[in-house]
Coordinates of C-alpha atoms and ligand atoms in Angstrom, one line a residue:
X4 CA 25.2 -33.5 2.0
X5 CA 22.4 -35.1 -0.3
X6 CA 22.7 -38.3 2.6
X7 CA 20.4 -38.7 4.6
X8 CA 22.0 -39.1 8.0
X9 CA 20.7 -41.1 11.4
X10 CA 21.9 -41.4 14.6
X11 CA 20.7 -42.5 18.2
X12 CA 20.9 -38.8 19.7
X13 CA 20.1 -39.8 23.5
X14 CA 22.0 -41.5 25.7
X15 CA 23.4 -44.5 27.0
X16 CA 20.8 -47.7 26.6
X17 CA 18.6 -48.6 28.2
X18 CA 16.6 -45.7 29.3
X19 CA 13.2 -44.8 29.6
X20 CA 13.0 -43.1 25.9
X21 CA 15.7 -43.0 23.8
X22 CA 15.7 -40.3 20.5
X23 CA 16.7 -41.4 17.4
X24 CA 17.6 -38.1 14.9
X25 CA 16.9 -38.5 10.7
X26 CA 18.7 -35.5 8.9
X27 CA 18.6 -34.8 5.1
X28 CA 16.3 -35.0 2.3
X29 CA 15.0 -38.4 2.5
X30 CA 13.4 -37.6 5.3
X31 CA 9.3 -38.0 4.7
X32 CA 10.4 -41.3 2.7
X33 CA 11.6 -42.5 5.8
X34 CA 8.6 -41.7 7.6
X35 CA 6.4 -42.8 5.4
X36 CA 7.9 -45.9 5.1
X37 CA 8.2 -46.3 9.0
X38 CA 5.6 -44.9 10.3
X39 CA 2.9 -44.7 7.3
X40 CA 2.7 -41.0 7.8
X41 CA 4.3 -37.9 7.3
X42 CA 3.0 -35.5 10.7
X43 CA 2.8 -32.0 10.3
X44 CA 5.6 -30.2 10.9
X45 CA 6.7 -29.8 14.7
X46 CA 3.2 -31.6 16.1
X47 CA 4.2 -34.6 17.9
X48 CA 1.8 -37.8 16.9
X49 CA 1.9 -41.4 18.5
X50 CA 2.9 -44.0 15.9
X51 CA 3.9 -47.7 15.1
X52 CA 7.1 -48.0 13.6
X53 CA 6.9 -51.4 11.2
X54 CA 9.6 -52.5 9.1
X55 CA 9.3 -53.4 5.7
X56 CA 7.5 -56.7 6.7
X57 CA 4.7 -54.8 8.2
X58 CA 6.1 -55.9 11.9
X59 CA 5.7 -53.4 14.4
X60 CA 8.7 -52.5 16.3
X61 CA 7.8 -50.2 18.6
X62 CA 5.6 -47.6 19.3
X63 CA 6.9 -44.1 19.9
X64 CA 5.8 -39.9 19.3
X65 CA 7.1 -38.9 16.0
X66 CA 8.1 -35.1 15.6
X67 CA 8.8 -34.0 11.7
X68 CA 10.8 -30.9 11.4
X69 CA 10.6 -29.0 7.8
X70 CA 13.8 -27.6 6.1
X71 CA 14.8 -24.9 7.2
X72 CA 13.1 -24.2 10.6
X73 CA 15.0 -27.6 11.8
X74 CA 18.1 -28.2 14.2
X75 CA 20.2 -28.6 10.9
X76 CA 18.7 -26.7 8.7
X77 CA 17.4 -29.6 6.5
X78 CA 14.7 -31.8 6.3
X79 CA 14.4 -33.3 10.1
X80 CA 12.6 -36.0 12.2
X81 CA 13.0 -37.6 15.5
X82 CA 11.6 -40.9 16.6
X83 CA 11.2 -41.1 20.3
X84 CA 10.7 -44.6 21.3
X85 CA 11.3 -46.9 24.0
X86 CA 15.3 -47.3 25.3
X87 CA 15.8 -50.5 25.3
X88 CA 18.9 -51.5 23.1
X89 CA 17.0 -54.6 20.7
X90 CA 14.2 -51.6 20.0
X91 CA 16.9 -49.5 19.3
X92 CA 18.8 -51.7 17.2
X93 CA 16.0 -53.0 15.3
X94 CA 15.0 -49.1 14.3
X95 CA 18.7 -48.7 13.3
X96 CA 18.8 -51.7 11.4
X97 CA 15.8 -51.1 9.3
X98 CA 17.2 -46.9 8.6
X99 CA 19.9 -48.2 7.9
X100 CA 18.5 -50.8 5.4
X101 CA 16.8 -48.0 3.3
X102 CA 18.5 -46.8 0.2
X103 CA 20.5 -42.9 0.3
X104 CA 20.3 -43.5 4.4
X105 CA 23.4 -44.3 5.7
X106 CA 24.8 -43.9 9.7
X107 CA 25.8 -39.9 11.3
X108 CA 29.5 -39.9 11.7
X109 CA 30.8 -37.8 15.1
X110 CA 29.3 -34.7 15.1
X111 CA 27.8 -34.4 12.1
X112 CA 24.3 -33.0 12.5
X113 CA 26.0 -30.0 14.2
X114 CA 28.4 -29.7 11.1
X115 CA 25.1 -29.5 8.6
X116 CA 23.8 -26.6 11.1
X117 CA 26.6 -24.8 10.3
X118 CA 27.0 -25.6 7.1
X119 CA 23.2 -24.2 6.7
X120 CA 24.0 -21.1 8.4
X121 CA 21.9 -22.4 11.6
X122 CA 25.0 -21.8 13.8
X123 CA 28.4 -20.2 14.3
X124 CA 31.4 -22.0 15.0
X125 CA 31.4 -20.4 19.0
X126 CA 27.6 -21.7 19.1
X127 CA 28.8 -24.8 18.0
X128 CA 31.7 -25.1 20.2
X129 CA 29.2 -23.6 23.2
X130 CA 27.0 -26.4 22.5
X131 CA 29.6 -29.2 22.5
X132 CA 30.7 -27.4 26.0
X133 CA 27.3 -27.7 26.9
X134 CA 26.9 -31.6 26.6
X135 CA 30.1 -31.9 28.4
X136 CA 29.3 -29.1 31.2
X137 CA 29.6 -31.2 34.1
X138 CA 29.6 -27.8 36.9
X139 CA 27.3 -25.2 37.5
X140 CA 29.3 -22.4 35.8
X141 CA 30.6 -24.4 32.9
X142 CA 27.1 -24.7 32.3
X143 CA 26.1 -21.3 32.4
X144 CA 29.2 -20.7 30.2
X145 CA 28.3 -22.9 27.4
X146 CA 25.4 -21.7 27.7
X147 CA 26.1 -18.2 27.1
X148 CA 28.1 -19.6 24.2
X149 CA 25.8 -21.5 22.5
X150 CA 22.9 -19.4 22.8
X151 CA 24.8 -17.1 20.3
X152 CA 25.2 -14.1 23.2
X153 CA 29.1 -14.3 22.4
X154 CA 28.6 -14.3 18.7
X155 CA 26.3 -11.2 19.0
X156 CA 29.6 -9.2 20.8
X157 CA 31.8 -10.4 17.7
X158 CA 29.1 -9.5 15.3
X159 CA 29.3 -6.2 16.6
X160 CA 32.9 -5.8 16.6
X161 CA 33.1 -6.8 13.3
X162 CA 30.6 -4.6 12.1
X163 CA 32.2 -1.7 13.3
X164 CA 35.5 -2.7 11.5
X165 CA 33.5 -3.3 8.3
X166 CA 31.9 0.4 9.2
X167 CA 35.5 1.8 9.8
X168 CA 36.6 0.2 6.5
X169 CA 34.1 1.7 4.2
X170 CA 34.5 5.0 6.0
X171 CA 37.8 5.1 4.8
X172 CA 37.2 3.8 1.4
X173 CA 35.0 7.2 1.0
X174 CA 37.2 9.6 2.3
X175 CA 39.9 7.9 -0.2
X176 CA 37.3 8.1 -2.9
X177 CA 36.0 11.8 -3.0
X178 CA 38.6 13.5 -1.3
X179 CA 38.8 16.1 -3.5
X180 CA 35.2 16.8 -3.1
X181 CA 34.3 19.1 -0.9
X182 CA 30.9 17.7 0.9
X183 CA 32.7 14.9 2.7
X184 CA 33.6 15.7 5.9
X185 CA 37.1 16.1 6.8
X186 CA 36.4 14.5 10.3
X187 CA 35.2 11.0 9.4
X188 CA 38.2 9.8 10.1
X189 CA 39.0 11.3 13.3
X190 CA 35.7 9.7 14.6
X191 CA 36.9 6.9 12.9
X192 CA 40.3 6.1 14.8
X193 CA 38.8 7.3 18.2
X194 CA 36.0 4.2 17.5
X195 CA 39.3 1.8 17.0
X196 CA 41.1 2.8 20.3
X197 CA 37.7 2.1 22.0
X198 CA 37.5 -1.3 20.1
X199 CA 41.0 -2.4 20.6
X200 CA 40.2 -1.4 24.3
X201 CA 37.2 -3.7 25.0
X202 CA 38.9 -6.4 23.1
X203 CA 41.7 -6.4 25.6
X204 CA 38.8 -6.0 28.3
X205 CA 37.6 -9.1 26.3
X206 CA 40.9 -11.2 26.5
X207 CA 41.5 -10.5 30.4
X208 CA 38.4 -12.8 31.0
X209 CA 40.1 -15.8 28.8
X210 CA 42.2 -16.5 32.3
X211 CA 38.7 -16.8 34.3
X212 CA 36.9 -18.7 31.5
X213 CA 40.2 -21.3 31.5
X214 CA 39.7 -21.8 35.5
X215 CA 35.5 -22.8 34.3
X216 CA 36.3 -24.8 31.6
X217 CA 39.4 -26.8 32.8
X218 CA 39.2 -26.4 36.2
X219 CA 40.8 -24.8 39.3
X220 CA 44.3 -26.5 40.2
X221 CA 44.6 -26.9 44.0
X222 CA 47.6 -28.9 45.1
X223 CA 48.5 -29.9 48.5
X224 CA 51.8 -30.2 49.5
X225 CA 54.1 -30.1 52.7
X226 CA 56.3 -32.5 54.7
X227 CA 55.7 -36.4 55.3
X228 CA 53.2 -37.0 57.8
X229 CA 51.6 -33.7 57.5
X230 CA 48.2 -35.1 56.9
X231 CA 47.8 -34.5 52.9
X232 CA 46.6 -38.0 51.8
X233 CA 44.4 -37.5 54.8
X234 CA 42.6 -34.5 53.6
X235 CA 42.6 -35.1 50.0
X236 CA 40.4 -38.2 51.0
X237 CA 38.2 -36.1 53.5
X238 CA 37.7 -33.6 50.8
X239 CA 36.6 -36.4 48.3
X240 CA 34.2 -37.7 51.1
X241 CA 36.2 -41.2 49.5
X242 CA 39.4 -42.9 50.2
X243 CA 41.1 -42.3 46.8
X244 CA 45.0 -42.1 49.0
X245 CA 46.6 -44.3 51.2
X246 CA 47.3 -42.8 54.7
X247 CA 49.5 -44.5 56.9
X248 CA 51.5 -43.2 59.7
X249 CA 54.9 -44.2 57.9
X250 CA 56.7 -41.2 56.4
X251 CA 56.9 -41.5 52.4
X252 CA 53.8 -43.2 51.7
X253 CA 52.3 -40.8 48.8
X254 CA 54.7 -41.3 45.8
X255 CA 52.5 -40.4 42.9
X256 CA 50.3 -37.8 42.4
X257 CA 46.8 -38.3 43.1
X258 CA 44.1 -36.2 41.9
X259 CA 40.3 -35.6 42.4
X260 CA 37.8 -33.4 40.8
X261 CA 35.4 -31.7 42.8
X262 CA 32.7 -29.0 42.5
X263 CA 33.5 -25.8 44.4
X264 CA 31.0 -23.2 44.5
X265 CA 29.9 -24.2 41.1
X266 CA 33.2 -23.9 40.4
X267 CA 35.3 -27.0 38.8
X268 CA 38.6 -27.7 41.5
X269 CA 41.2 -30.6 40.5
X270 CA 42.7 -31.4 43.7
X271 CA 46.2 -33.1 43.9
X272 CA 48.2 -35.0 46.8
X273 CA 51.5 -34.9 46.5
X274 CA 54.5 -36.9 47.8
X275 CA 55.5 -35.3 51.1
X276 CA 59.0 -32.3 50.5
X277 CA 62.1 -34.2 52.1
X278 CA 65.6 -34.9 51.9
X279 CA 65.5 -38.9 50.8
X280 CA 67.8 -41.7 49.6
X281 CA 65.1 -43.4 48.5
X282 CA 64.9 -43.5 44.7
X283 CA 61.3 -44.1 44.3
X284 CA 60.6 -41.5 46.6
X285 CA 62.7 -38.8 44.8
X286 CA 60.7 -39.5 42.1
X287 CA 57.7 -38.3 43.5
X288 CA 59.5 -35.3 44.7
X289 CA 60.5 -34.3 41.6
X290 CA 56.5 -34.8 40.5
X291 CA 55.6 -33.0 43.5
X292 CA 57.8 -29.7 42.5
X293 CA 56.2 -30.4 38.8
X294 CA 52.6 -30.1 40.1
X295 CA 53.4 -27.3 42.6
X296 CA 54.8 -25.5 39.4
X297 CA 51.5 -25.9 37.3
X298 CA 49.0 -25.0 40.5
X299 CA 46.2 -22.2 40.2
X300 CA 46.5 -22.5 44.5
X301 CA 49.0 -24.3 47.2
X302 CA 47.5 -25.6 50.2
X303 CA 50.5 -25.7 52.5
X304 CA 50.1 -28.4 55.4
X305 CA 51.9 -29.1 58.5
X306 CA 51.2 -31.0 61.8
X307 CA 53.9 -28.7 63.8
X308 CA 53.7 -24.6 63.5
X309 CA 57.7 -24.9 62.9
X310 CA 57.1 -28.1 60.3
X311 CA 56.1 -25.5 57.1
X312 CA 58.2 -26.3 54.1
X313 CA 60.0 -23.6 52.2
X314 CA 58.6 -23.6 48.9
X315 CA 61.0 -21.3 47.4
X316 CA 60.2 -18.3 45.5
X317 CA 60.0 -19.7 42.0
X318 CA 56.2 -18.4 41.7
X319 CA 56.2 -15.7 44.1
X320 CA 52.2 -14.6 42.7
X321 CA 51.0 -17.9 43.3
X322 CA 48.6 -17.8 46.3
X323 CA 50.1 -20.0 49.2
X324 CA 47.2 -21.3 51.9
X325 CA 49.1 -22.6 55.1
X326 CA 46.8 -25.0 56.8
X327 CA 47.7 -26.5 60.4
X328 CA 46.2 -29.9 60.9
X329 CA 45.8 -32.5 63.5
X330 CA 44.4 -30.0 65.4
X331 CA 42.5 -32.7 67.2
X332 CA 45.6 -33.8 69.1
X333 CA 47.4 -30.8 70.4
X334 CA 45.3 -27.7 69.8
X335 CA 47.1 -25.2 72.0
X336 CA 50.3 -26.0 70.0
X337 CA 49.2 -23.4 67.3
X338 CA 48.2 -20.4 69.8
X339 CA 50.4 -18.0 68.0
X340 CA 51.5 -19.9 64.9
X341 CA 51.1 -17.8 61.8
X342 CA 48.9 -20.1 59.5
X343 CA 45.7 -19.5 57.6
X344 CA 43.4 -22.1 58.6
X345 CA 44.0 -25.0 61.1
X346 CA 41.5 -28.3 60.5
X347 CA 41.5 -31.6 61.3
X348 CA 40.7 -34.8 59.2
X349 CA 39.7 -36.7 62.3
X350 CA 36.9 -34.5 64.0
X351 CA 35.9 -32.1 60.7
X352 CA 37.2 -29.3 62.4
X353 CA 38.1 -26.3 60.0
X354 CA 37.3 -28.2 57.1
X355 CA 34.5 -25.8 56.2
X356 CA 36.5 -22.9 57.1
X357 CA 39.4 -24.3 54.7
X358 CA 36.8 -24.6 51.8
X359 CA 35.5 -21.0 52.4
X360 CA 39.4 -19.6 52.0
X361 CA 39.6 -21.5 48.8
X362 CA 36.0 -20.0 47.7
X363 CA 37.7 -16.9 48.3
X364 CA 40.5 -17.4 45.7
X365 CA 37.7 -18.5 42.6
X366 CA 37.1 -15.8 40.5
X367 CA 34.2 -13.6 41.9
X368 CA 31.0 -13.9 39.4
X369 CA 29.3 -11.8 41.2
X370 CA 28.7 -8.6 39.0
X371 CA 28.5 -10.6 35.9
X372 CA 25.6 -12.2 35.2
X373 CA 26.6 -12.7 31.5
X374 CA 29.8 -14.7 31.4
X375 CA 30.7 -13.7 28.0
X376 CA 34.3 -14.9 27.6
X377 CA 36.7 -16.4 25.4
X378 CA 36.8 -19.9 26.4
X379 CA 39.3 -21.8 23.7
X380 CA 43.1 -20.6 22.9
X381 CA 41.6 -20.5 19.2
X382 CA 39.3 -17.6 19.9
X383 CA 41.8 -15.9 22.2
X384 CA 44.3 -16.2 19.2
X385 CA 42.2 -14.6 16.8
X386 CA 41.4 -12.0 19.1
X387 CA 45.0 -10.7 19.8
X388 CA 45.7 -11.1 15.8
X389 CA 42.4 -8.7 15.4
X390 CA 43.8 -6.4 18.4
X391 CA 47.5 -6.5 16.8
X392 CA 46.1 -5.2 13.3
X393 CA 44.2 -2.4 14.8
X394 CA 47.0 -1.5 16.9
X395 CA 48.9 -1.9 13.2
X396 CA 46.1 0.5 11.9
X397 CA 46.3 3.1 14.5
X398 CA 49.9 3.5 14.5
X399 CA 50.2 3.5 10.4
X400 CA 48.7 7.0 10.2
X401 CA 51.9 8.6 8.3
X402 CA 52.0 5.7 5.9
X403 CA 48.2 6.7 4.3
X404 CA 45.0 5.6 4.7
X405 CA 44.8 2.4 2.4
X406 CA 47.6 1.3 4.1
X407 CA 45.2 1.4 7.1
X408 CA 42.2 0.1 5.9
X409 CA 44.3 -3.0 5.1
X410 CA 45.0 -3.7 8.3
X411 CA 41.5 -3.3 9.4
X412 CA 40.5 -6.0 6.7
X413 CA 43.0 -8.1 8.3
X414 CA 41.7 -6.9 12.1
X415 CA 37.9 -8.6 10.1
X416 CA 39.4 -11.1 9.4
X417 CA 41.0 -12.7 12.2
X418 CA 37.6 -12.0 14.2
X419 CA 35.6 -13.7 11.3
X420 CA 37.0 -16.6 11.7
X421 CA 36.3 -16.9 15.5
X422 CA 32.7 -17.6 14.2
X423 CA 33.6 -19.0 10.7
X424 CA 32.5 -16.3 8.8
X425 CA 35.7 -16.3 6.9
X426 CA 38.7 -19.4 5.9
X427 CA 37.6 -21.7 8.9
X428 CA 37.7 -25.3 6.3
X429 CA 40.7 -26.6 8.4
X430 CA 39.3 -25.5 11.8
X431 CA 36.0 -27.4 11.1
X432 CA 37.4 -31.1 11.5
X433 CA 39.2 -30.0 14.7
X434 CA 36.0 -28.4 15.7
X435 CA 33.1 -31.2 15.0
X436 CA 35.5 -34.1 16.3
X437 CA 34.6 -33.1 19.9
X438 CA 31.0 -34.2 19.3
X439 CA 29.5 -37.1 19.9
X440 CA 27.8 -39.4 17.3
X441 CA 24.0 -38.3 17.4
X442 CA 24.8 -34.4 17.9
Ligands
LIG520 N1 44.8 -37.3 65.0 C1 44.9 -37.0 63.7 N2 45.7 -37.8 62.9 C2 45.7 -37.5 61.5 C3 44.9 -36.4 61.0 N3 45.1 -36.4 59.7 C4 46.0 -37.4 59.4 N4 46.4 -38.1 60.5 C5 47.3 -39.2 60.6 O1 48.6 -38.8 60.2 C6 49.3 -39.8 59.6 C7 49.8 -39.3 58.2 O2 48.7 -39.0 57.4 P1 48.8 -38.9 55.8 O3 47.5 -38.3 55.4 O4 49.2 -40.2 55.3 O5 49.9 -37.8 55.7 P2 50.7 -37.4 54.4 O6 52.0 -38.2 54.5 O7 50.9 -35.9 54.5 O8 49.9 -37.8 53.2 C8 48.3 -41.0 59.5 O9 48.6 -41.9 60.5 C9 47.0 -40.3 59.7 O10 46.0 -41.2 60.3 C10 44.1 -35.7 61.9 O11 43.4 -34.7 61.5 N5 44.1 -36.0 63.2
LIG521 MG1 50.4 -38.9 51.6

């Protein structure tokens, strides 16, 4: 940690600006040395950055950040110059030519924040959501992540453990004496069979918070001919699958992402269900029945009200959407057919409607304006470990009270290291190798 570190923060060159980030005690050398100045902490001041030749290579608005009040928690500046790449490079160059300065690896400014106490592993993780949030409510829940509104709930949580904990402890300690209360503990458990209840109100949400961060899967499946490719392209607004008229023309699976409601939707096209000699064809069959297996939805299609393939029962919870198409050609062909939305590729018809049924089946938002979930299988792991030693605590009660207490340390535990408070060392490389260089 006694390096300092630098990194182009920004983005991809060139670009109007681009912000290069200095991290670590060397810091005001640097500045001096580049810029001749050392600015007042957070005042941005116009500069020349020279090298060590006196040339000027570029001009840009310095902002100095002092240890701790910084993004890291150390010594901080950021050079905001011009994006081109050579200005860029030059400014690189000449950090990277000053002695104790070397180049950030992946992640490694975020890493010093946490090391410095400036952030918890789930703000860390929310912010590295947060770069990547490429929907509306992935962004709102990285956001709620990062902004430490999660953290706050475990905090909480774990305070009540701790609480619980040192309750115990006394009653253990002066229970021959006659001023403590014999009820501490009752109080006590009945605050654990609340806790253990709103962390299993807690873990419900992990399923929603999966469908934000990795999408909703959408697959559409049926016979040959039905009209999948079709729609999968209509949907994407592109031509991403081949349609033709000839039976067996989708053999792999195709796929698409695209923002529903705010909502991220992988759509997949599917080789049409048949009986087939064709080996290559049975192949995509097979993957077909693999992606139908591993759908969030099933958008049936069929050209014919009697053309619907049985789908089996396999998933019987999995919701099925049966969507008539062509309806440009024949229209009165579906008067009394039993289907869920009828649309057709060539006019536009229903295609709205269809997109409103699959709003329908994305988890409604609408009370919650705090999405305060468990996005990764990390936290949701830790969370049933904290659950299952509470559970362990409660139902210990003829095996004494230390006995308990133990496993509410071990309850603390698990939900300490959800925001690193406790034996996170081999998390951490797992953790910072989702960032980016720069962050
Ligand atoms: N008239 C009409 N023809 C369609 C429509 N959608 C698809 N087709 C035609 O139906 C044939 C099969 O379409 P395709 O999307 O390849 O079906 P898939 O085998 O289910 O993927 C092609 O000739 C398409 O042009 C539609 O809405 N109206
Ligand atoms: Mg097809």
């Amino acid at each position: 940690m006694s390096d300092t570190i630098y990194a182009l923060s920004s983005g991809a060159l060139p670009a109007g600006v681009a912000v290069i980030r200095v991290s670590g005690p060397h810091t005001s050398e640097v500045l001096r040395e580049l810029c001749a100045c050392v600015p007042s902490p957070r005042q941005a001041v116009l500069r020349s950055i020279r090298n060590r030749n006196g040339d000027v290579l570029d001009q840009g608005l310095i902002l100095y950040f002092k240890a701790p009040a910084s993004f890291t928690g150390e010594d901080c500046a950021e050079l905001q110059v011009h994006g081109g790449r050579a200005v860029v490079n030059a400014i690189l160059a000449e950090l990277g030519d000053i002695p104790g300065l070397r180049h950030a690896e992946a992640g490694e400014f975020s890493r010093r924040a946490f090391h410095n106490g400036k952030l918890d592993l789930v703000e860390i993780e929310g912010l590295a959501d947060l770069i990547s949030a490429e929907t509306e409510m992935q962004r709102r829940l990285a956001q709620e992540h990062s902004s430490g509104h999660l953290s706050k709930i475990y905090e909480g949580w774990a305070r009540r453990l701790t609480h619980a904990r040192a309750m115990i402890e006394a009653e253990l300690d002066f229970a021959d004496e006659d001023d403590v209360p014999g009820s501490v503990a009752e109080k006590i458990w009945a605050d654990m069979r609340t806790l253990k209840g709103e962390i299993s109100e807690h873990l419900d949400g992990a399923g929603i918070a999966e469908i934000i961060r990795d999408g909703l899967k959408i697959v559409i499946a049926g016979e040959p001919n039905a009209g999948k490719s079709s729609l999968l392209n209509h949907l994407a607004r592109r031509d991403i699958a081949i349609v033709t008229d000839i039976a067996g023309t989708t053999r792999d699976i195709l796929s698409v992402d695209l923002s529903l409601a705010g909502f991220r939707v992988q759509l997949f096209d599917t080789a049409g269900l048949r009986e087939t000699d064709d080996k290559v064809e049975q192949e995509g069959i097979r993957r077909a029945y693999l992606t139908i297996d591993q759908a969030d939805i099933i958008l049936l299609l069929s050209d014919t009200p009697e053309g619907f393939v049985e789908l089996g029962t396999s998933q019987p919870e999995k919701p099925v959407i049966r969507v008539g198409t062509k309806i440009d050609r024949s229209p009165l062909l579906w008067d009394k057919a039993s289907v869920d939305v009828l649309v057709s590729t060539e006019t536009g018809a229903g295609i709205d409607r269809l997109l409103d049924v699959l709003v329908d089946h994305l988890p409604d938002l609408s009370g919650q304006n705090a999405l305060s979930l468990p996005t990764r299988k990390r936290h949701v792991s830790c969370l049933q470990q904290t659950r299952a030693a509470i559970e362990m605590s409660l139902a210990q009660s003829n095996r004494g009270l230390d006995i308990q207490a133990e496993y509410l340390r071990q309850a603390g535990d698990a939900l300490g290291r959800i925001t690193g408070r406790v034996d996170v060392e081999d998390l951490l490389g797992v953790i910072f190798s989702e960032f980016c260089i720069g962050k």
